């Protein structure tokens, strides 16, 4: 890492990647503006985030990077950051000497801390003809496998549906992940195909001709999206109606960079997203990586000012975030984000329940009063214990697809993780935007926290934050 010593916090980090030669259709005008930077090969080394003193990128920055043997991957003028690749350590150090640069920090490809999340290979029954042909206007409770979804009953979503709170297509929820399978029957028609985008040029759909670049070749993004919203043919989601924006920031092996994640936030905010779900993140030592912290804060605050609420995860390593020294997890611990921990049943009599103690804290979930905002269902237990989540599978699996059920072309999988707790909260936020209106993420955030069921220690609990979310109460249906 290279940075100048200053009492002023280092600013921002990294940016947007072009869609590359595998692009299967012309980008929209907004996409073209974002993707104007030259595309470069992706490497695990030589990638850096550049943090500028001002909230803009200097006009001569490209010339400086080229002179040092590197390339600009992207630039985010709205938060004053850039991503570069191909730089040697010496080149990065020299770049950092610029008077208008606060920090230059490495940004390698990394995997999320999601151990245990993808071991979900329980076979699923075939989807019946009747289920596929189900009435698109029916209650989400008519979904074929709804009986298995303890998670939706745990947050009182059915009470909201019964009162007519099914969501709105006017509300936009951005899913920043491995992409979305927009052809899956449960998601067909919900994904905005014109504004969805991929920041992962190395992921190609050669095995699935005709599929768009933001197709999900892993499974994670599709699973997350299905918890936010669904056509309720196979499984129900929190919303029946919403517009999903697929923002592909992780590749077919689930790897991402900080730059891609932050670029995704800025892109989603610029596209008018009301809610941004980021079921992943990164951690650093904040004393050693001030640019990392400032970049995340700038991105989340930018989205907040644009009217979008960022929902993220505490991670799956059971860490005590109150006592982890200088380690900071972002965007979970950003000031204006919502950080979600996970709950899950302690037992189940069978695949359709009944379940025991659905509000028990998931043993893998990280915790801490200083970080966790609220809790939501993420599932617990081993495969076959019926204590996990049920999510739909991508229909474009590859050899690297993490969920065995999805890799085997089954309809649904049985995962667990904070990754699936977050979209419950994002789904609730979408219902609240439909009720309360656009452009006020502070109000939406406050309503979610204030209406949660206070579990654990009174007030703010290290495991539950303000409590487990209550969809019905948040919408004014319960005391």
PDB file of C-alpha atoms in Angstrom, residues 38-287:
ATOM      1  CA  UNK A  38     -10.575   0.830 -21.932  1.00  0.00           C
ATOM      2  CA  UNK A  39     -11.003  -2.864 -21.156  1.00  0.00           C
ATOM      3  CA  UNK A  40      -7.912  -4.709 -19.966  1.00  0.00           C
ATOM      4  CA  UNK A  41      -7.028  -8.240 -19.050  1.00  0.00           C
ATOM      5  CA  UNK A  42      -7.826  -9.221 -15.503  1.00  0.00           C
ATOM      6  CA  UNK A  43      -4.930 -10.305 -13.324  1.00  0.00           C
ATOM      7  CA  UNK A  44      -4.659 -11.258  -9.682  1.00  0.00           C
ATOM      8  CA  UNK A  45      -1.708  -8.880  -9.259  1.00  0.00           C
ATOM      9  CA  UNK A  46      -0.992  -5.401 -10.493  1.00  0.00           C
ATOM     10  CA  UNK A  47      -4.486  -4.185  -9.619  1.00  0.00           C
ATOM     11  CA  UNK A  48      -4.746  -1.034  -7.519  1.00  0.00           C
ATOM     12  CA  UNK A  49      -7.355   1.380  -6.340  1.00  0.00           C
ATOM     13  CA  UNK A  50      -6.438   5.019  -6.504  1.00  0.00           C
ATOM     14  CA  UNK A  51      -7.924   7.488  -4.045  1.00  0.00           C
ATOM     15  CA  UNK A  52      -7.914  11.145  -4.999  1.00  0.00           C
ATOM     16  CA  UNK A  53      -7.889  14.177  -2.744  1.00  0.00           C
ATOM     17  CA  UNK A  54     -10.887  15.651  -4.529  1.00  0.00           C
ATOM     18  CA  UNK A  55     -14.144  13.982  -5.484  1.00  0.00           C
ATOM     19  CA  UNK A  56     -13.162  13.846  -9.125  1.00  0.00           C
ATOM     20  CA  UNK A  57     -10.607  12.141 -11.327  1.00  0.00           C
ATOM     21  CA  UNK A  58      -7.847  14.439 -12.692  1.00  0.00           C
ATOM     22  CA  UNK A  59      -8.017  14.967 -16.438  1.00  0.00           C
ATOM     23  CA  UNK A  60      -4.415  13.856 -16.974  1.00  0.00           C
ATOM     24  CA  UNK A  61      -4.673  10.723 -14.856  1.00  0.00           C
ATOM     25  CA  UNK A  62      -4.786   8.384 -17.836  1.00  0.00           C
ATOM     26  CA  UNK A  63      -1.538   9.804 -19.203  1.00  0.00           C
ATOM     27  CA  UNK A  64       0.168   9.271 -15.848  1.00  0.00           C
ATOM     28  CA  UNK A  65      -0.947   5.664 -15.609  1.00  0.00           C
ATOM     29  CA  UNK A  66       0.072   4.884 -19.187  1.00  0.00           C
ATOM     30  CA  UNK A  67       3.514   6.380 -18.611  1.00  0.00           C
ATOM     31  CA  UNK A  68       3.975   3.945 -15.714  1.00  0.00           C
ATOM     32  CA  UNK A  69       3.030   0.952 -17.824  1.00  0.00           C
ATOM     33  CA  UNK A  70      -0.489   0.505 -16.489  1.00  0.00           C
ATOM     34  CA  UNK A  71      -4.015   0.886 -17.797  1.00  0.00           C
ATOM     35  CA  UNK A  72      -7.107   2.562 -16.411  1.00  0.00           C
ATOM     36  CA  UNK A  73      -9.712  -0.048 -15.803  1.00  0.00           C
ATOM     37  CA  UNK A  74     -12.309   2.522 -14.852  1.00  0.00           C
ATOM     38  CA  UNK A  75     -12.862   5.848 -13.186  1.00  0.00           C
ATOM     39  CA  UNK A  76     -15.650   7.069 -10.930  1.00  0.00           C
ATOM     40  CA  UNK A  77     -15.732  10.828 -11.125  1.00  0.00           C
ATOM     41  CA  UNK A  78     -18.734  10.964  -8.795  1.00  0.00           C
ATOM     42  CA  UNK A  79     -16.715   9.755  -5.808  1.00  0.00           C
ATOM     43  CA  UNK A  80     -13.189  10.593  -6.951  1.00  0.00           C
ATOM     44  CA  UNK A  81     -11.631   7.154  -7.429  1.00  0.00           C
ATOM     45  CA  UNK A  82     -10.070   5.069 -10.166  1.00  0.00           C
ATOM     46  CA  UNK A  83      -9.025   1.483 -10.730  1.00  0.00           C
ATOM     47  CA  UNK A  84      -5.823   0.639 -12.522  1.00  0.00           C
ATOM     48  CA  UNK A  85      -4.209  -2.601 -13.569  1.00  0.00           C
ATOM     49  CA  UNK A  86      -0.836  -3.734 -14.850  1.00  0.00           C
ATOM     50  CA  UNK A  87       1.199  -1.598 -12.469  1.00  0.00           C
ATOM     51  CA  UNK A  88       4.364  -2.862 -10.824  1.00  0.00           C
ATOM     52  CA  UNK A  89       4.907  -2.115  -7.147  1.00  0.00           C
ATOM     53  CA  UNK A  90       7.396   0.545  -8.135  1.00  0.00           C
ATOM     54  CA  UNK A  91       4.905   2.042 -10.554  1.00  0.00           C
ATOM     55  CA  UNK A  92       2.208   2.107  -7.873  1.00  0.00           C
ATOM     56  CA  UNK A  93       4.599   3.776  -5.462  1.00  0.00           C
ATOM     57  CA  UNK A  94       5.477   6.428  -8.016  1.00  0.00           C
ATOM     58  CA  UNK A  95       1.842   7.018  -8.856  1.00  0.00           C
ATOM     59  CA  UNK A  96       1.156   7.621  -5.184  1.00  0.00           C
ATOM     60  CA  UNK A  97       3.551  10.579  -5.120  1.00  0.00           C
ATOM     61  CA  UNK A  98       1.101  12.737  -7.069  1.00  0.00           C
ATOM     62  CA  UNK A  99       0.016  15.816  -5.181  1.00  0.00           C
ATOM     63  CA  UNK A 100      -3.656  15.109  -5.917  1.00  0.00           C
ATOM     64  CA  UNK A 101      -3.553  11.472  -4.810  1.00  0.00           C
ATOM     65  CA  UNK A 102      -4.264  10.441  -1.219  1.00  0.00           C
ATOM     66  CA  UNK A 103      -3.686   6.686  -1.497  1.00  0.00           C
ATOM     67  CA  UNK A 104      -2.925   3.830  -3.842  1.00  0.00           C
ATOM     68  CA  UNK A 105      -3.944   0.453  -2.420  1.00  0.00           C
ATOM     69  CA  UNK A 106      -3.861  -3.107  -3.818  1.00  0.00           C
ATOM     70  CA  UNK A 107      -7.168  -4.598  -4.969  1.00  0.00           C
ATOM     71  CA  UNK A 108      -6.683  -8.320  -5.642  1.00  0.00           C
ATOM     72  CA  UNK A 109      -9.367 -10.754  -6.699  1.00  0.00           C
ATOM     73  CA  UNK A 110     -10.875 -12.294  -3.568  1.00  0.00           C
ATOM     74  CA  UNK A 111     -13.631 -14.662  -2.545  1.00  0.00           C
ATOM     75  CA  UNK A 112     -16.257 -13.649   0.010  1.00  0.00           C
ATOM     76  CA  UNK A 113     -15.994 -15.147   3.483  1.00  0.00           C
ATOM     77  CA  UNK A 114     -18.881 -17.528   2.785  1.00  0.00           C
ATOM     78  CA  UNK A 115     -17.534 -20.869   3.984  1.00  0.00           C
ATOM     79  CA  UNK A 116     -20.317 -23.397   4.448  1.00  0.00           C
ATOM     80  CA  UNK A 117     -22.828 -21.484   2.369  1.00  0.00           C
ATOM     81  CA  UNK A 118     -22.732 -23.517  -0.811  1.00  0.00           C
ATOM     82  CA  UNK A 119     -22.788 -27.061   0.610  1.00  0.00           C
ATOM     83  CA  UNK A 120     -26.381 -27.429  -0.374  1.00  0.00           C
ATOM     84  CA  UNK A 121     -26.881 -30.446  -2.547  1.00  0.00           C
ATOM     85  CA  UNK A 122     -30.118 -31.922  -1.249  1.00  0.00           C
ATOM     86  CA  UNK A 123     -32.038 -33.219  -4.282  1.00  0.00           C
ATOM     87  CA  UNK A 124     -35.222 -31.345  -5.076  1.00  0.00           C
ATOM     88  CA  UNK A 125     -38.378 -32.729  -6.599  1.00  0.00           C
ATOM     89  CA  UNK A 126     -39.088 -31.906 -10.204  1.00  0.00           C
ATOM     90  CA  UNK A 127     -41.182 -28.811 -10.787  1.00  0.00           C
ATOM     91  CA  UNK A 128     -44.681 -29.894 -11.684  1.00  0.00           C
ATOM     92  CA  UNK A 129     -46.481 -28.790 -14.853  1.00  0.00           C
ATOM     93  CA  UNK A 130     -49.246 -27.309 -12.730  1.00  0.00           C
ATOM     94  CA  UNK A 131     -46.799 -25.206 -10.770  1.00  0.00           C
ATOM     95  CA  UNK A 132     -45.163 -23.745 -13.872  1.00  0.00           C
ATOM     96  CA  UNK A 133     -48.576 -22.779 -15.191  1.00  0.00           C
ATOM     97  CA  UNK A 134     -49.653 -21.184 -11.920  1.00  0.00           C
ATOM     98  CA  UNK A 135     -51.663 -17.958 -11.981  1.00  0.00           C
ATOM     99  CA  UNK A 136     -49.199 -15.076 -11.996  1.00  0.00           C
ATOM    100  CA  UNK A 137     -51.618 -12.971  -9.934  1.00  0.00           C
ATOM    101  CA  UNK A 138     -52.047 -15.560  -7.192  1.00  0.00           C
ATOM    102  CA  UNK A 139     -50.834 -15.111  -3.624  1.00  0.00           C
ATOM    103  CA  UNK A 140     -47.176 -16.053  -3.066  1.00  0.00           C
ATOM    104  CA  UNK A 141     -48.459 -18.761  -0.740  1.00  0.00           C
ATOM    105  CA  UNK A 142     -49.492 -20.794  -3.806  1.00  0.00           C
ATOM    106  CA  UNK A 143     -45.857 -21.428  -4.782  1.00  0.00           C
ATOM    107  CA  UNK A 144     -45.153 -25.127  -5.202  1.00  0.00           C
ATOM    108  CA  UNK A 145     -42.638 -25.371  -2.369  1.00  0.00           C
ATOM    109  CA  UNK A 146     -43.982 -22.581  -0.184  1.00  0.00           C
ATOM    110  CA  UNK A 147     -44.690 -25.058   2.636  1.00  0.00           C
ATOM    111  CA  UNK A 148     -40.925 -25.381   3.130  1.00  0.00           C
ATOM    112  CA  UNK A 149     -40.366 -21.652   3.515  1.00  0.00           C
ATOM    113  CA  UNK A 150     -40.283 -21.214   7.281  1.00  0.00           C
ATOM    114  CA  UNK A 151     -38.225 -18.090   6.666  1.00  0.00           C
ATOM    115  CA  UNK A 152     -41.106 -16.077   5.184  1.00  0.00           C
ATOM    116  CA  UNK A 153     -43.463 -16.995   7.991  1.00  0.00           C
ATOM    117  CA  UNK A 154     -40.766 -16.123  10.534  1.00  0.00           C
ATOM    118  CA  UNK A 155     -40.750 -12.498   9.338  1.00  0.00           C
ATOM    119  CA  UNK A 156     -44.562 -12.280   8.986  1.00  0.00           C
ATOM    120  CA  UNK A 157     -44.523 -11.799   5.226  1.00  0.00           C
ATOM    121  CA  UNK A 158     -47.794 -13.727   4.650  1.00  0.00           C
ATOM    122  CA  UNK A 159     -49.671 -11.245   6.836  1.00  0.00           C
ATOM    123  CA  UNK A 160     -48.398  -8.437   4.619  1.00  0.00           C
ATOM    124  CA  UNK A 161     -49.412 -10.250   1.438  1.00  0.00           C
ATOM    125  CA  UNK A 162     -52.893 -10.928   2.817  1.00  0.00           C
ATOM    126  CA  UNK A 163     -53.283  -7.184   3.389  1.00  0.00           C
ATOM    127  CA  UNK A 164     -52.371  -6.471  -0.226  1.00  0.00           C
ATOM    128  CA  UNK A 165     -48.685  -5.586   0.206  1.00  0.00           C
ATOM    129  CA  UNK A 166     -47.235  -7.499  -2.743  1.00  0.00           C
ATOM    130  CA  UNK A 167     -44.740  -4.870  -3.892  1.00  0.00           C
ATOM    131  CA  UNK A 168     -44.578  -2.606  -6.939  1.00  0.00           C
ATOM    132  CA  UNK A 169     -42.843  -2.732 -10.315  1.00  0.00           C
ATOM    133  CA  UNK A 170     -42.029   0.951  -9.770  1.00  0.00           C
ATOM    134  CA  UNK A 171     -39.544  -0.040  -7.054  1.00  0.00           C
ATOM    135  CA  UNK A 172     -36.033  -0.990  -8.220  1.00  0.00           C
ATOM    136  CA  UNK A 173     -33.877  -3.397  -6.231  1.00  0.00           C
ATOM    137  CA  UNK A 174     -30.316  -3.830  -7.478  1.00  0.00           C
ATOM    138  CA  UNK A 175     -28.734  -7.240  -6.856  1.00  0.00           C
ATOM    139  CA  UNK A 176     -24.945  -6.845  -6.825  1.00  0.00           C
ATOM    140  CA  UNK A 177     -23.729 -10.411  -7.151  1.00  0.00           C
ATOM    141  CA  UNK A 178     -22.824 -13.134  -9.658  1.00  0.00           C
ATOM    142  CA  UNK A 179     -25.627 -12.103 -11.995  1.00  0.00           C
ATOM    143  CA  UNK A 180     -29.245 -13.216 -12.236  1.00  0.00           C
ATOM    144  CA  UNK A 181     -30.852 -15.979 -14.280  1.00  0.00           C
ATOM    145  CA  UNK A 182     -33.479 -13.756 -15.828  1.00  0.00           C
ATOM    146  CA  UNK A 183     -35.055 -16.688 -17.724  1.00  0.00           C
ATOM    147  CA  UNK A 184     -35.911 -18.705 -14.623  1.00  0.00           C
ATOM    148  CA  UNK A 185     -39.736 -18.920 -14.379  1.00  0.00           C
ATOM    149  CA  UNK A 186     -39.681 -17.441 -10.890  1.00  0.00           C
ATOM    150  CA  UNK A 187     -37.715 -14.399 -12.099  1.00  0.00           C
ATOM    151  CA  UNK A 188     -38.861 -14.041 -15.701  1.00  0.00           C
ATOM    152  CA  UNK A 189     -40.213 -10.554 -16.331  1.00  0.00           C
ATOM    153  CA  UNK A 190     -38.885  -9.131 -13.063  1.00  0.00           C
ATOM    154  CA  UNK A 191     -35.362  -8.277 -14.285  1.00  0.00           C
ATOM    155  CA  UNK A 192     -34.721  -5.034 -16.158  1.00  0.00           C
ATOM    156  CA  UNK A 193     -32.851  -6.359 -19.192  1.00  0.00           C
ATOM    157  CA  UNK A 194     -32.033  -2.910 -20.584  1.00  0.00           C
ATOM    158  CA  UNK A 195     -30.277  -1.526 -17.524  1.00  0.00           C
ATOM    159  CA  UNK A 196     -28.800  -4.690 -16.031  1.00  0.00           C
ATOM    160  CA  UNK A 197     -25.058  -4.903 -16.573  1.00  0.00           C
ATOM    161  CA  UNK A 198     -21.928  -6.978 -16.097  1.00  0.00           C
ATOM    162  CA  UNK A 199     -18.635  -5.705 -14.705  1.00  0.00           C
ATOM    163  CA  UNK A 200     -17.080  -9.122 -15.326  1.00  0.00           C
ATOM    164  CA  UNK A 201     -15.747  -9.208 -18.903  1.00  0.00           C
ATOM    165  CA  UNK A 202     -13.958 -12.522 -18.388  1.00  0.00           C
ATOM    166  CA  UNK A 203     -17.237 -14.378 -17.787  1.00  0.00           C
ATOM    167  CA  UNK A 204     -18.581 -15.548 -21.124  1.00  0.00           C
ATOM    168  CA  UNK A 205     -21.775 -17.405 -21.965  1.00  0.00           C
ATOM    169  CA  UNK A 206     -20.390 -19.508 -24.818  1.00  0.00           C
ATOM    170  CA  UNK A 207     -22.147 -22.588 -23.422  1.00  0.00           C
ATOM    171  CA  UNK A 208     -25.436 -20.675 -23.386  1.00  0.00           C
ATOM    172  CA  UNK A 209     -25.686 -18.846 -26.731  1.00  0.00           C
ATOM    173  CA  UNK A 210     -28.026 -15.897 -26.662  1.00  0.00           C
ATOM    174  CA  UNK A 211     -27.775 -15.316 -22.921  1.00  0.00           C
ATOM    175  CA  UNK A 212     -26.887 -11.787 -21.863  1.00  0.00           C
ATOM    176  CA  UNK A 213     -23.574 -10.957 -20.124  1.00  0.00           C
ATOM    177  CA  UNK A 214     -25.173 -10.583 -16.686  1.00  0.00           C
ATOM    178  CA  UNK A 215     -26.384 -14.205 -16.712  1.00  0.00           C
ATOM    179  CA  UNK A 216     -25.563 -16.048 -13.494  1.00  0.00           C
ATOM    180  CA  UNK A 217     -22.985 -18.771 -14.135  1.00  0.00           C
ATOM    181  CA  UNK A 218     -22.378 -19.484 -10.447  1.00  0.00           C
ATOM    182  CA  UNK A 219     -25.809 -19.558  -8.662  1.00  0.00           C
ATOM    183  CA  UNK A 220     -25.434 -17.114  -5.773  1.00  0.00           C
ATOM    184  CA  UNK A 221     -26.962 -14.031  -7.385  1.00  0.00           C
ATOM    185  CA  UNK A 222     -30.016 -15.919  -8.619  1.00  0.00           C
ATOM    186  CA  UNK A 223     -30.561 -17.410  -5.170  1.00  0.00           C
ATOM    187  CA  UNK A 224     -30.287 -13.999  -3.514  1.00  0.00           C
ATOM    188  CA  UNK A 225     -32.640 -12.418  -6.041  1.00  0.00           C
ATOM    189  CA  UNK A 226     -35.254 -15.120  -5.442  1.00  0.00           C
ATOM    190  CA  UNK A 227     -35.436 -14.179  -1.774  1.00  0.00           C
ATOM    191  CA  UNK A 228     -36.153 -10.534  -2.651  1.00  0.00           C
ATOM    192  CA  UNK A 229     -38.818 -11.243  -5.242  1.00  0.00           C
ATOM    193  CA  UNK A 230     -40.396 -14.094  -7.147  1.00  0.00           C
ATOM    194  CA  UNK A 231     -43.260 -14.915  -9.464  1.00  0.00           C
ATOM    195  CA  UNK A 232     -44.104 -17.503  -6.777  1.00  0.00           C
ATOM    196  CA  UNK A 233     -44.275 -20.447  -9.143  1.00  0.00           C
ATOM    197  CA  UNK A 234     -41.708 -22.640  -7.415  1.00  0.00           C
ATOM    198  CA  UNK A 235     -40.767 -20.552  -4.353  1.00  0.00           C
ATOM    199  CA  UNK A 236     -42.137 -17.322  -2.915  1.00  0.00           C
ATOM    200  CA  UNK A 237     -40.068 -14.195  -2.352  1.00  0.00           C
ATOM    201  CA  UNK A 238     -40.741 -11.278  -0.028  1.00  0.00           C
ATOM    202  CA  UNK A 239     -42.143  -9.328  -3.011  1.00  0.00           C
ATOM    203  CA  UNK A 240     -44.395 -10.539  -5.795  1.00  0.00           C
ATOM    204  CA  UNK A 241     -43.896  -7.363  -7.828  1.00  0.00           C
ATOM    205  CA  UNK A 242     -40.644  -5.421  -8.119  1.00  0.00           C
ATOM    206  CA  UNK A 243     -38.049  -4.507 -10.732  1.00  0.00           C
ATOM    207  CA  UNK A 244     -34.736  -6.286 -10.261  1.00  0.00           C
ATOM    208  CA  UNK A 245     -31.533  -4.743 -11.583  1.00  0.00           C
ATOM    209  CA  UNK A 246     -28.848  -7.367 -12.156  1.00  0.00           C
ATOM    210  CA  UNK A 247     -25.419  -5.850 -11.505  1.00  0.00           C
ATOM    211  CA  UNK A 248     -22.866  -8.581 -12.031  1.00  0.00           C
ATOM    212  CA  UNK A 249     -19.831  -7.845  -9.886  1.00  0.00           C
ATOM    213  CA  UNK A 250     -18.535 -11.378  -9.233  1.00  0.00           C
ATOM    214  CA  UNK A 251     -17.452 -14.032 -11.703  1.00  0.00           C
ATOM    215  CA  UNK A 252     -18.360 -17.664 -12.246  1.00  0.00           C
ATOM    216  CA  UNK A 253     -16.009 -18.688  -9.431  1.00  0.00           C
ATOM    217  CA  UNK A 254     -17.595 -16.144  -7.040  1.00  0.00           C
ATOM    218  CA  UNK A 255     -14.498 -13.930  -7.044  1.00  0.00           C
ATOM    219  CA  UNK A 256     -14.748 -10.152  -6.941  1.00  0.00           C
ATOM    220  CA  UNK A 257     -12.667  -7.062  -6.354  1.00  0.00           C
ATOM    221  CA  UNK A 258     -13.482  -4.153  -4.111  1.00  0.00           C
ATOM    222  CA  UNK A 259     -13.437  -1.970  -7.192  1.00  0.00           C
ATOM    223  CA  UNK A 260     -16.188  -3.950  -8.853  1.00  0.00           C
ATOM    224  CA  UNK A 261     -18.365  -3.894  -5.770  1.00  0.00           C
ATOM    225  CA  UNK A 262     -18.047  -0.144  -5.349  1.00  0.00           C
ATOM    226  CA  UNK A 263     -18.544   0.439  -9.056  1.00  0.00           C
ATOM    227  CA  UNK A 264     -21.718  -1.592  -8.820  1.00  0.00           C
ATOM    228  CA  UNK A 265     -23.042   0.586  -6.016  1.00  0.00           C
ATOM    229  CA  UNK A 266     -22.398   3.768  -7.976  1.00  0.00           C
ATOM    230  CA  UNK A 267     -23.934   2.313 -11.143  1.00  0.00           C
ATOM    231  CA  UNK A 268     -27.055   1.119  -9.320  1.00  0.00           C
ATOM    232  CA  UNK A 269     -27.488   4.483  -7.641  1.00  0.00           C
ATOM    233  CA  UNK A 270     -27.117   6.270 -10.972  1.00  0.00           C
ATOM    234  CA  UNK A 271     -29.789   3.993 -12.447  1.00  0.00           C
ATOM    235  CA  UNK A 272     -32.271   5.067  -9.789  1.00  0.00           C
ATOM    236  CA  UNK A 273     -32.201   1.971  -7.580  1.00  0.00           C
ATOM    237  CA  UNK A 274     -34.265   2.299  -4.406  1.00  0.00           C
ATOM    238  CA  UNK A 275     -32.512  -0.590  -2.657  1.00  0.00           C
ATOM    239  CA  UNK A 276     -29.081  -2.107  -3.276  1.00  0.00           C
ATOM    240  CA  UNK A 277     -28.489  -5.637  -1.968  1.00  0.00           C
ATOM    241  CA  UNK A 278     -24.843  -6.586  -1.566  1.00  0.00           C
ATOM    242  CA  UNK A 279     -24.640 -10.087  -0.069  1.00  0.00           C
ATOM    243  CA  UNK A 280     -20.863  -9.931   0.031  1.00  0.00           C
ATOM    244  CA  UNK A 281     -18.157  -7.493   1.025  1.00  0.00           C
ATOM    245  CA  UNK A 282     -14.534  -7.166   2.074  1.00  0.00           C
ATOM    246  CA  UNK A 283     -12.521  -6.534   5.197  1.00  0.00           C
ATOM    247  CA  UNK A 284      -9.245  -4.774   5.873  1.00  0.00           C
ATOM    248  CA  UNK A 285      -7.250  -3.336   8.732  1.00  0.00           C
ATOM    249  CA  UNK A 286      -8.520   0.229   8.698  1.00  0.00           C
ATOM    250  CA  UNK A 287      -5.244   1.608  10.061  1.00  0.00           C
TER     251      UNK A 287
END
